[in-house]
Short mmCIF file of C-alpha atoms in Angstrom, two decimals:
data_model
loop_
_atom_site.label_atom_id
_atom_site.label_comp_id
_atom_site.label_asym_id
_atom_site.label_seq_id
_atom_site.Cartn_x
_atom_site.Cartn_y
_atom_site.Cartn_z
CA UNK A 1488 117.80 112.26 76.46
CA UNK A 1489 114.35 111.93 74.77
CA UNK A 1490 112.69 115.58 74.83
CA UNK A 1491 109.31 113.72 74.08
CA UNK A 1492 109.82 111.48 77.23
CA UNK A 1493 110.76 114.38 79.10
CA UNK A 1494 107.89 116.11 78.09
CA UNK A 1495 105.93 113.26 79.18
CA UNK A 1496 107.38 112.90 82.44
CA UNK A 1497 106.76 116.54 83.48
CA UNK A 1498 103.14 116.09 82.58
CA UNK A 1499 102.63 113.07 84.79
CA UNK A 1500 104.61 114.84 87.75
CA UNK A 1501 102.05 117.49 87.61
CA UNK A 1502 99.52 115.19 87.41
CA UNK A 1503 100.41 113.08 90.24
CA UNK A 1504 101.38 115.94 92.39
CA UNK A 1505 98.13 117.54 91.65
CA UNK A 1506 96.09 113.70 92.44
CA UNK A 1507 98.10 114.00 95.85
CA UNK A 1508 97.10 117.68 96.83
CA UNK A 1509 93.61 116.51 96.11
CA UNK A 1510 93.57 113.29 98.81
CA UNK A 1511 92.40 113.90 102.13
CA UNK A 1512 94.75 113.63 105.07
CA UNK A 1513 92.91 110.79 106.70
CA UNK A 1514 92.72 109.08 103.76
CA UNK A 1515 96.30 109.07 103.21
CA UNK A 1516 96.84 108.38 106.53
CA UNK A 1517 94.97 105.02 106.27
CA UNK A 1518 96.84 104.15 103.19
CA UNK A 1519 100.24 104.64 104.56
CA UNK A 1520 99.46 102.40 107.51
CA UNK A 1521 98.35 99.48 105.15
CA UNK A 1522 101.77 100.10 103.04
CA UNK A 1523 103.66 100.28 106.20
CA UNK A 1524 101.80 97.18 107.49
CA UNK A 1525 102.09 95.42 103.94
CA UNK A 1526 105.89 96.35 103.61
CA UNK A 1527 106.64 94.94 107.51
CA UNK A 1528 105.47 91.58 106.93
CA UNK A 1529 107.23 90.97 103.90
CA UNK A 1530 109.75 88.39 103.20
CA UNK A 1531 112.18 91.04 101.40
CA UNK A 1532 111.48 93.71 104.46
CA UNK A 1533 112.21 90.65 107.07
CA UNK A 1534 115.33 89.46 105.55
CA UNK A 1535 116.56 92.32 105.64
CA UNK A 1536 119.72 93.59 107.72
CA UNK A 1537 120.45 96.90 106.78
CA UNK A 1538 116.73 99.21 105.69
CA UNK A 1539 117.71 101.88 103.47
CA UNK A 1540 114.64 104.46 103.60
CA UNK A 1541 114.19 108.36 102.68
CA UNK A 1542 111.70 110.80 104.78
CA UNK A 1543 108.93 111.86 102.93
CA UNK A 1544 108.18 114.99 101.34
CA UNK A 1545 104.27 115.85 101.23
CA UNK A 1546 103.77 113.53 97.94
CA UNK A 1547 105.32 110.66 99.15
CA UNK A 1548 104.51 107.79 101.02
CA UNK A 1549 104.69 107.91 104.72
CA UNK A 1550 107.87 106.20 105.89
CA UNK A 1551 108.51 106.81 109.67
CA UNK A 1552 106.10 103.73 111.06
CA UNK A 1553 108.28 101.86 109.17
CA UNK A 1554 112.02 103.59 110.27
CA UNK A 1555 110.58 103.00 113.92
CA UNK A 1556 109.54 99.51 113.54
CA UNK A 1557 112.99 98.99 111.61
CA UNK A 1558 114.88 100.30 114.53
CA UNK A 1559 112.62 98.65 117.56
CA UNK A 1560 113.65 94.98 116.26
CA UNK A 1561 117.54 95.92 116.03
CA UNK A 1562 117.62 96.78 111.92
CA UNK A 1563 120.49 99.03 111.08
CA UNK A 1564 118.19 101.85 109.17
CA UNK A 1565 120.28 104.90 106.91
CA UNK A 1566 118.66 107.75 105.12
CA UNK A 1567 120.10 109.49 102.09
CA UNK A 1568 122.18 112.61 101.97
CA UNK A 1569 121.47 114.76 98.81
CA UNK A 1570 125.44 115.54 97.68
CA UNK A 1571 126.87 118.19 94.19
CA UNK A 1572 127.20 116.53 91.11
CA UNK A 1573 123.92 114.39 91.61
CA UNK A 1574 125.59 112.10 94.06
CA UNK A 1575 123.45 110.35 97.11
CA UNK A 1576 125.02 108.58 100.22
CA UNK A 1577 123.40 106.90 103.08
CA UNK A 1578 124.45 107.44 106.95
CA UNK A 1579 123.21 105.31 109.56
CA UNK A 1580 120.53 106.88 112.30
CA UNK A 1581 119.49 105.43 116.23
CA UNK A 1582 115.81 107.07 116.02
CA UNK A 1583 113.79 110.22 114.01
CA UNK A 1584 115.68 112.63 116.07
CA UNK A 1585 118.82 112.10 114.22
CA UNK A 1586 116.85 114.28 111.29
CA UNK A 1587 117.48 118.02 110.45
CA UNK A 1588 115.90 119.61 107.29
CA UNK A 1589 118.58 119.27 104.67
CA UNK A 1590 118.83 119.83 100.59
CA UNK A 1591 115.27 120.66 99.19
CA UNK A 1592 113.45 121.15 102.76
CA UNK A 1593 113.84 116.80 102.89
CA UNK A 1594 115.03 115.64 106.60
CA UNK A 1595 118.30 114.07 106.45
CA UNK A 1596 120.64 112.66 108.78
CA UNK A 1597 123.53 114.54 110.16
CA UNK A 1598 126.60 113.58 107.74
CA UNK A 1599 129.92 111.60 109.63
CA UNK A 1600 132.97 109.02 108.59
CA UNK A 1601 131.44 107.23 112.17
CA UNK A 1602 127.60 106.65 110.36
CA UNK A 1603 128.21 106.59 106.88
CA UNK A 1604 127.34 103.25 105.01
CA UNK A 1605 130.06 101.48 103.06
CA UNK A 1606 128.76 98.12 103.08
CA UNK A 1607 125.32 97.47 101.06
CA UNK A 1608 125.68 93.75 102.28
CA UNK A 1609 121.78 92.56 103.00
CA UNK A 1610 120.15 95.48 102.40
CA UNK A 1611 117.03 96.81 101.04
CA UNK A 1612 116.73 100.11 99.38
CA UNK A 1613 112.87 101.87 99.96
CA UNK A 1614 112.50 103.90 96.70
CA UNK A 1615 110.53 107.02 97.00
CA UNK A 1616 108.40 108.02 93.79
CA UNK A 1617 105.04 110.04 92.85
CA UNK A 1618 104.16 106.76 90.44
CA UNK A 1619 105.33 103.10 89.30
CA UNK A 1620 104.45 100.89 86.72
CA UNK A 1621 103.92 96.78 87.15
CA UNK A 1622 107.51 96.54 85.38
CA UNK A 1623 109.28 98.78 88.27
CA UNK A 1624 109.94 102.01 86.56
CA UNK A 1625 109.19 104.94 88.50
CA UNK A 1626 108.57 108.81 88.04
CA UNK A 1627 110.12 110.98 90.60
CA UNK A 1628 110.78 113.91 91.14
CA UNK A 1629 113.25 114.77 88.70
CA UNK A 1630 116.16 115.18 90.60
CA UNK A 1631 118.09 111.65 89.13
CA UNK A 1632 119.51 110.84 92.77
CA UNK A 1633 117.93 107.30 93.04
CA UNK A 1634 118.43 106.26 89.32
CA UNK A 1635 122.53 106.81 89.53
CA UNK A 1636 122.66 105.23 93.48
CA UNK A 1637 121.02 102.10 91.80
CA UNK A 1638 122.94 101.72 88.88
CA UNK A 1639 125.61 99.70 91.45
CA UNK A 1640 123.41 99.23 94.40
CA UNK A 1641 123.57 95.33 94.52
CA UNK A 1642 120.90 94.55 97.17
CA UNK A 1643 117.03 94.57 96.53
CA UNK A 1644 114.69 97.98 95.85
CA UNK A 1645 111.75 98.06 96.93
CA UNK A 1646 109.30 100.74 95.72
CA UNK A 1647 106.32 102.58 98.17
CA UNK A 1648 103.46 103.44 95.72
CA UNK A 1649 99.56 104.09 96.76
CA UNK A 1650 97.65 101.37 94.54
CA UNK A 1651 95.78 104.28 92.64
CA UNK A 1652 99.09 106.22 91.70
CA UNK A 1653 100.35 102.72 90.07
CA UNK A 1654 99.96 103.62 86.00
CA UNK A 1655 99.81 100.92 83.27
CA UNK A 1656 103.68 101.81 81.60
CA UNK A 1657 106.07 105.14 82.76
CA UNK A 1658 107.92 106.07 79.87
CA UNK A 1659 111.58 105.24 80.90
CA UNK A 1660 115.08 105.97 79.46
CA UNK A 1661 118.36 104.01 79.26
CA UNK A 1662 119.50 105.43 82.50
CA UNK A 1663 116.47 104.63 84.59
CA UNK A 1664 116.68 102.06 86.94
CA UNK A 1665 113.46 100.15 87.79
CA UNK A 1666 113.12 99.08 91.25
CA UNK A 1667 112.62 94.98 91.88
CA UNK A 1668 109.44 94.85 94.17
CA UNK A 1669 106.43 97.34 94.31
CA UNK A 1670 104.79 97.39 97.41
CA UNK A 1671 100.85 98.96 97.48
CA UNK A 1672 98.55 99.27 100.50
CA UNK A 1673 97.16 96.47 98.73
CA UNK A 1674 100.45 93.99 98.11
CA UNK A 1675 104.01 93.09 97.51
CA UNK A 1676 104.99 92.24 94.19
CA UNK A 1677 108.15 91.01 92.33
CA UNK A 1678 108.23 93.54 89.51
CA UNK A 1679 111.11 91.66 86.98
CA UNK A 1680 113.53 88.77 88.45
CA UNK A 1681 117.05 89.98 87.36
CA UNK A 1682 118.32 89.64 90.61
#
């Protein structure tokens, strides 16, 4: 582990975290309907079977127009579970209510064998991150979660970004997993075609 890139990833976090405190509610708002709206008309969202999504924390895009819309047209949607040893799993929800505040203050669904997801079979995987680069390499928050659940996630990622939070290059490690589409308030792009 690079302490230089680490270095450099702590200093956009706090720089990206700070750019979010600073934008208005409304204005976020607005954004976070056009990503929504983007993200619902896409070929990769409507192919879909399965939606795997996370709630948002307060520097994240908005995700529950999308989790609704997902379950009005019959989508199975799951949210992640925060597990020791760095470890994420998904368990399947019916609507919002399904959500307690779990690991970190983030709303999570209630953990069962009956709703836990086994079979990643046509799904799409909604990436959470403060920022993302063109190639699909993302700065979260730190945590590692995403990176190790994609390392065998077989289906497509898809990452939610606001347009002016989308830097030229995030330094990346070995162990970073870039996601395969970025999707802006402004489009949906293919970010690298190994899939």
């Amino acid at each position: 582990m690079s302490v230089k890139i680490q270095e450099e990833k702590r200093m956009l976090r706090k720089h990206y975290c700070d750019m979010r405190k600073k934008m208005a509610a409304d204005f976020k708002s607005s954004l976070d309907i056009e990503l929504a709206s983007r993200f619902l008309t896409s070929d990769v969202y409507i192919s879909s079977k399965t939606l795997l999504i996370y709630a948002a924390t307060q520097y994240e895009a908005e995700t529950r127009e999308v989790i609704n819309a997902a379950l009005s047209v019959g989508k199975k949607v799951a949210l992640p579970v925060c597990e020791n040893e760095g470890k994420m799993f998904f368990y399947f929800i019916t609507s919002l209510n399904d959500l307690k505040p779990g690991k970190f203050g983030i709303y999570e669904p209630v953990k069962s064998e009956n709703n836990i997801v086994n079979d990643f079979e046509g799904s799409v995987c909604v990436v959470p991150g403060l920022s993302f680069d063109p190639k699909g390499n993302r700065l979260g928050l730190g945590g590692g979660y995403y990176d190790r659940f994609l390392e065998n996630f077989t289906g497509t990622s898809v990452g939610f970004c606001y347009g002016s939070f989308v830097k030229w290059e995030i330094p990346a490690e070995n162990h970073d997993i870039p996601v395969d589409v970025l999707v802006t308030e402004a489009y949906v792009r293919k970010t690298h075609d190994n899939k």
